[in-house]
CSV table of C-alpha atoms and ligand atoms in Angstrom, one decimal:
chain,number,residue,atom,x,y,z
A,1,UNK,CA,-17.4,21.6,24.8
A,2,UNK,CA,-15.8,18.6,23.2
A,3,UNK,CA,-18.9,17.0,22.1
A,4,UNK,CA,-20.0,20.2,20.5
A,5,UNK,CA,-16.8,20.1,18.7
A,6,UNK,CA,-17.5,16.6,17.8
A,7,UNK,CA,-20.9,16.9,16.5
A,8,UNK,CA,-19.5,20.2,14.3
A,9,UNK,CA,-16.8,18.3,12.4
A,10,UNK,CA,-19.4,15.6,11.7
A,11,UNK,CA,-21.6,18.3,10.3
A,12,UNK,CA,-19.4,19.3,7.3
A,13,UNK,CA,-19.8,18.1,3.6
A,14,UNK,CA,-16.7,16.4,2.0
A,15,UNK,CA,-16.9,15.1,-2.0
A,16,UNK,CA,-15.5,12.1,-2.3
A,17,UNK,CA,-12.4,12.6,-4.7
A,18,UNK,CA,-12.6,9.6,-6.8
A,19,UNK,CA,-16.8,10.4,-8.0
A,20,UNK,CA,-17.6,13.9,-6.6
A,21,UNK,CA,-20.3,12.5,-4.5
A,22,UNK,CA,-21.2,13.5,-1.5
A,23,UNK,CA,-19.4,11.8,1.9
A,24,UNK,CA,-21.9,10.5,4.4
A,25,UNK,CA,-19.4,11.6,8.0
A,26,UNK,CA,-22.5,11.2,10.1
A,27,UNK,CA,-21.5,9.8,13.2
A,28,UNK,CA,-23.4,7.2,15.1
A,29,UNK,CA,-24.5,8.3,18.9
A,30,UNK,CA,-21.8,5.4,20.2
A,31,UNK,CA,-19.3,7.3,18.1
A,32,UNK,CA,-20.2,11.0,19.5
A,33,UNK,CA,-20.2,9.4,23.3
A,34,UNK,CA,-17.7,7.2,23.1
A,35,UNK,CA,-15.0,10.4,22.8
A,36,UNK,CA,-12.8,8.4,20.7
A,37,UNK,CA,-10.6,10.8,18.1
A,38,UNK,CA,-12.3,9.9,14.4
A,39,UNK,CA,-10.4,8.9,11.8
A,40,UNK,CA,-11.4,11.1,8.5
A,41,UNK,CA,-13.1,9.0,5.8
A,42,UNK,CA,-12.2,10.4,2.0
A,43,UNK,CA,-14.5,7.7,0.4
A,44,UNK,CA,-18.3,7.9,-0.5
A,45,UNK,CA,-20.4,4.8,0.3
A,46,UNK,CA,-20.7,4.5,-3.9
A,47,UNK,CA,-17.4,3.6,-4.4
A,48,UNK,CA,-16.6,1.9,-1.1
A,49,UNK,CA,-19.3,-0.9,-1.8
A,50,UNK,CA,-17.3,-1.9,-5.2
A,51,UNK,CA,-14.3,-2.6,-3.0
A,52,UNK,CA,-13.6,-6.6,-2.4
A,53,UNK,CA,-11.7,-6.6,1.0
A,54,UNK,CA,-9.5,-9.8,1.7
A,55,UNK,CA,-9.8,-10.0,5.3
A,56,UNK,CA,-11.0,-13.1,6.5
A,57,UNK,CA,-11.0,-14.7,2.8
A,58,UNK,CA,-8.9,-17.8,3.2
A,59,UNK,CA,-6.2,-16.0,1.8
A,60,UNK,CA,-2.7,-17.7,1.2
A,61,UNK,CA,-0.9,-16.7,5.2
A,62,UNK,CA,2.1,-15.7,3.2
A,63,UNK,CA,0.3,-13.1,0.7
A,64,UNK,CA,-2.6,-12.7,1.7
A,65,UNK,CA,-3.7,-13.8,-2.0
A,66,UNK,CA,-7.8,-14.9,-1.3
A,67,UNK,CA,-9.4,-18.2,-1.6
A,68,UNK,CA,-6.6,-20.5,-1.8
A,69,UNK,CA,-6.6,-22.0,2.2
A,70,UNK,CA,-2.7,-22.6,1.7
A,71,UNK,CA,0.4,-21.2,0.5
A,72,UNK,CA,0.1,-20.4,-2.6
A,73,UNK,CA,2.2,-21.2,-5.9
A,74,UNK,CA,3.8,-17.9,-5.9
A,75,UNK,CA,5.1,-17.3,-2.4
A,76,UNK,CA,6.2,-21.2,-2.7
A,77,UNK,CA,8.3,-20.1,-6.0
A,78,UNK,CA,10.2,-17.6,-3.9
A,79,UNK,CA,10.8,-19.2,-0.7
A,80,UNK,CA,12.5,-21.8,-3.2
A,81,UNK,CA,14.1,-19.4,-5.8
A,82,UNK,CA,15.3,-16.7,-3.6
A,83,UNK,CA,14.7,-18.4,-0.1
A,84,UNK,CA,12.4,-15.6,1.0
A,85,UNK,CA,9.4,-16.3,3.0
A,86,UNK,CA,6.9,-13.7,2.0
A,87,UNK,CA,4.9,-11.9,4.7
A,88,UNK,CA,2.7,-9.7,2.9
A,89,UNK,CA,-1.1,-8.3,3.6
A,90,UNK,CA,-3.1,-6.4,1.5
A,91,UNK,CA,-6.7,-4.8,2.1
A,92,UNK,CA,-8.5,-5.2,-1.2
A,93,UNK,CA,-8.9,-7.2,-3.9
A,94,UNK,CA,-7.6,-6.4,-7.3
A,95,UNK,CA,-10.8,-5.2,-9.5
A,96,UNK,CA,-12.2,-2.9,-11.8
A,97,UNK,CA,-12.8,-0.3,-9.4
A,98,UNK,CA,-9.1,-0.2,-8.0
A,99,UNK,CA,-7.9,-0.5,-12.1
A,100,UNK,CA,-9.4,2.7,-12.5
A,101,UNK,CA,-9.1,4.4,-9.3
A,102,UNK,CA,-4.8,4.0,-9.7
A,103,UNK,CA,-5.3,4.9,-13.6
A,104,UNK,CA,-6.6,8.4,-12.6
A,105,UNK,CA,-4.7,8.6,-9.7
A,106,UNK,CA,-1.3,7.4,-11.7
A,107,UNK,CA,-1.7,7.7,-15.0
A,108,UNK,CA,-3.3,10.7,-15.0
A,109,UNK,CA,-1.9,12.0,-12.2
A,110,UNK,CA,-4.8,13.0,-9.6
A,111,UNK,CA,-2.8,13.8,-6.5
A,112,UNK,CA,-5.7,14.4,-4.5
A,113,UNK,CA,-6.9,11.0,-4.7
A,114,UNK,CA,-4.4,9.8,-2.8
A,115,UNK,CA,-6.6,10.1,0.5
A,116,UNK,CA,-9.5,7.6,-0.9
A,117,UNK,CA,-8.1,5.0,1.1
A,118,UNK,CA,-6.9,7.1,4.5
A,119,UNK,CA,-9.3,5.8,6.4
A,120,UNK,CA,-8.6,1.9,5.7
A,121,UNK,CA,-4.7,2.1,5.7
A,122,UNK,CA,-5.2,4.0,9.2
A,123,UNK,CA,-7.2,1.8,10.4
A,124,UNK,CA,-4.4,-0.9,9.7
A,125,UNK,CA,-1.7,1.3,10.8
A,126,UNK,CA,-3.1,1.0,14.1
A,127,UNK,CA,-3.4,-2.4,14.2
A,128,UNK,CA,0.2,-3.2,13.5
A,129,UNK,CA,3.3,-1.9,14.9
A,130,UNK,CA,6.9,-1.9,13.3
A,131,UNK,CA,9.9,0.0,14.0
A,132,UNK,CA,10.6,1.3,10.3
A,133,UNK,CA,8.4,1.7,7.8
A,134,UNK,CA,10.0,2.5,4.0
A,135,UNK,CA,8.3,2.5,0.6
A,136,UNK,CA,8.8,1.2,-3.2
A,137,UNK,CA,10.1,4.3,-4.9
A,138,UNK,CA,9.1,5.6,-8.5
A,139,UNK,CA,11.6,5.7,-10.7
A,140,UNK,CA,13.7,8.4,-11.8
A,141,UNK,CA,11.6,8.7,-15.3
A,142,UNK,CA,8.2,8.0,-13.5
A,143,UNK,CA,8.5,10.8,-11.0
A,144,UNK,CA,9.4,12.7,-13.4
A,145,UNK,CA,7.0,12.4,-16.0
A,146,UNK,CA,4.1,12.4,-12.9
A,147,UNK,CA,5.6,15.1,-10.7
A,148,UNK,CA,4.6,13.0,-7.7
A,149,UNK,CA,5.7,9.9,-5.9
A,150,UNK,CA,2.6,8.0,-5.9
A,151,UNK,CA,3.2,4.8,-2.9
A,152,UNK,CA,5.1,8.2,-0.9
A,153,UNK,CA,2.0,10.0,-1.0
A,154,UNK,CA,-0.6,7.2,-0.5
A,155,UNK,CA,1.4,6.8,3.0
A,156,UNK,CA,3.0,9.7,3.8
A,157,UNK,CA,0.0,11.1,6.1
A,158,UNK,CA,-0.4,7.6,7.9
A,159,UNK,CA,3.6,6.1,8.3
A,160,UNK,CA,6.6,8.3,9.1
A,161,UNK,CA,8.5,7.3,6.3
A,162,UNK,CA,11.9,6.5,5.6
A,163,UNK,CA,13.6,6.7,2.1
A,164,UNK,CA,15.9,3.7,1.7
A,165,UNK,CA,15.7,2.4,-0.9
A,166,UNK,CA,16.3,3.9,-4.3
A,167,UNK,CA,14.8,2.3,-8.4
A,168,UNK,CA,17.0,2.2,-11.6
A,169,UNK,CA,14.6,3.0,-14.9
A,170,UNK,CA,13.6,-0.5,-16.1
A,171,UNK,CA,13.7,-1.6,-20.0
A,172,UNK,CA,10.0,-1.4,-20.1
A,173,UNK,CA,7.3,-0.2,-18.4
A,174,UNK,CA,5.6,-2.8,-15.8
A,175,UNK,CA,2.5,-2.7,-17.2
A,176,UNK,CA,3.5,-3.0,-21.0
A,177,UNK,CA,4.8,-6.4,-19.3
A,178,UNK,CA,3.5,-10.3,-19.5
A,179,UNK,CA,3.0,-12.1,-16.5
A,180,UNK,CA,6.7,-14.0,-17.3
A,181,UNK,CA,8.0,-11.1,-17.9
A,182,UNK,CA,7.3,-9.6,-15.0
A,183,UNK,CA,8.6,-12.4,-13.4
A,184,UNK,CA,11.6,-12.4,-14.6
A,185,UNK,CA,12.5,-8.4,-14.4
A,186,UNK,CA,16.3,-8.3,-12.9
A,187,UNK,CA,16.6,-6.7,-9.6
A,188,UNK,CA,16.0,-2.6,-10.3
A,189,UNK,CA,16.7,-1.5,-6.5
A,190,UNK,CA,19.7,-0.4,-4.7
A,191,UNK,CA,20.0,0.7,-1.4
A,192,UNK,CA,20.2,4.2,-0.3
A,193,UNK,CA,23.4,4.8,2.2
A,194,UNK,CA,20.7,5.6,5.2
A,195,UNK,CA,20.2,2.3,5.2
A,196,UNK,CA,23.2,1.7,6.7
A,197,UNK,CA,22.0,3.2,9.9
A,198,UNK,CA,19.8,1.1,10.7
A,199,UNK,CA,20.4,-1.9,13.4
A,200,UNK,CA,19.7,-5.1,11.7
A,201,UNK,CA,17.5,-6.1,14.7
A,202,UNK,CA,14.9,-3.4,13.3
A,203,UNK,CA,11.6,-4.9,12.0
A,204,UNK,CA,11.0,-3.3,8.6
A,205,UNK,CA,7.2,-2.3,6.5
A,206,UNK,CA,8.3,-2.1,2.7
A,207,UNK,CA,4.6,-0.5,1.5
A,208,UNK,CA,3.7,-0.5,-2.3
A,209,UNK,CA,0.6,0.1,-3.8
A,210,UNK,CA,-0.5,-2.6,-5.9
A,211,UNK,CA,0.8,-6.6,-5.4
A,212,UNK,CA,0.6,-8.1,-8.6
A,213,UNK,CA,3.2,-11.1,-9.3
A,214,UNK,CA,5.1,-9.7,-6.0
A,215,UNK,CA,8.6,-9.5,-8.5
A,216,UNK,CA,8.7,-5.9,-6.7
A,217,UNK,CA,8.0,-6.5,-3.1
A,218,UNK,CA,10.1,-9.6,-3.4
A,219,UNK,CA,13.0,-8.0,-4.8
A,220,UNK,CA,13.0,-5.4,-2.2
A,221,UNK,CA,13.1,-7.6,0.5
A,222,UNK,CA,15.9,-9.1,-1.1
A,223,UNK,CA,17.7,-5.5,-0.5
A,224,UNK,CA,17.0,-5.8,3.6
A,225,UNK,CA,17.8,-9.4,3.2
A,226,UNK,CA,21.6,-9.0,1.9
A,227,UNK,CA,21.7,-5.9,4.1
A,228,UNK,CA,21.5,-8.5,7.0
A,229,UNK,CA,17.3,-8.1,7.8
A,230,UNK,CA,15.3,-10.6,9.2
A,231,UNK,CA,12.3,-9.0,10.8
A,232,UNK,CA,10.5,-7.8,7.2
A,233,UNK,CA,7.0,-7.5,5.9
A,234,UNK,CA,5.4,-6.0,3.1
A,235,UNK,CA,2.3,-4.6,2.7
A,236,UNK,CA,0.3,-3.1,-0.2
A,237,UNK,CA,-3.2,-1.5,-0.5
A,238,UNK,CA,-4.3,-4.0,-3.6
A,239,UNK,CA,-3.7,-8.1,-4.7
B,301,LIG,ZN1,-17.0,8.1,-4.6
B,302,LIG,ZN1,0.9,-16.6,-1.5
């Protein structure tokens, strides 16, 4: 009875929302015997062979930034300007293919793309284990000039989620931003008063989408920091 119920799920066409092509579920014979619960896969093969993943990459250990074998420049600049020691991982290179997957899915606001990745995050989720798990909020302008959160619902279905930390509007949009500028961006975040509630001894997951400089990951782990954290890591679907 459960097989059959197995071998009927796999049976069922799913689009892929980024292309509209056709998702290959197909299970292999292992899969089917081994009775293991399946986790869903949004993505066709097409667009999941232009991803670059990082595992296994000689990323930097601190932020997970590939081919550099050391700690890189970066995470070196803020364990010496704001005595942080990043502990960041990511799952896939920053390319073309993620550029304009997070343009249609933010820019023009394609809320259904944010399961292409379910089945990768998942699989991380599982992997690691932390005892809360919060997320980079949009800002009040962005959310509501989108009419979504768009790091709430690429995690939402995957982490139970905790609001607690909240985002002034900045001066300037990120990406009308230089590198330097970036860099330089003031603090934007405040906590929320839930945080508050939460014993110090707590490790924390601070999820964003993209990790570009890591001004915005950095700066929110400055919030947990001052709050009296020391248990926290980041983690981000691109770098
Ligand atoms: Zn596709
Ligand atoms: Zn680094």
């Amino acid at each position: 009875m459960c097989r059959n119920k197995i071998l009927k799920s796999a049976g069922q066409k799913m689009k892929c929302p980024n292309c509209g092509s056709e998702i290959n579920n197909n299970l292999k014979i292992s899969e089917i015997f081994s009775f293991k619960a399946q986790i869903p896969n949004y993505i066709c093969d097409l667009c999941r062979s232009q991803l670059q993943p990082l595992a296994g990459r000689d990323n930097c250990p601190r932020c997970h930034k590939p081919n550099i074998g050391t700690i890189c420049s970066d995470c070196l600049m803020w364990e010496n300007k704001y005595q942080i020691i990043n502990c960041h991982q990511a799952l896939f290179e920053y390319n073309q293919f993620i550029h304009s997957y997070f343009k249609l899915y933010k820019r023009y606001g394609d809320v259904l793309l944010a399961r292409l990745f379910y089945q990768d995050i998942k699989k991380w989720s599982l992997k690691h284990s932390f005892d809360v798990v919060t997320y980079i909020p949009a800002s009040p302008s962005h959310l509501q000039a989108r009419g979504f959160d768009p790091v709430y619902e690429l995690y939402k279905d995957i982490f139970e989620l905790k609001e607690l930390l909240a985002k002034r509007d900045a001066d300037k949009p990120q990406a009308q931003k230089n590198r330097l500028e970036r860099l330089q961006t003031p603090q934007t975040f405040y906590p929320l008063p839930e945080l508050k509630q939460i014993q110090k001894n707590q490790s924390i997951l601070i999820l964003d989408d993209i990790y570009t400089t890591g001004r915005t990951l950095m700066h929110s782990h400055e919030i947990f920091k001052r709050a009296g954290f020391s248990n926290i890591s980041t983690f981000s679907l691109s770098r």
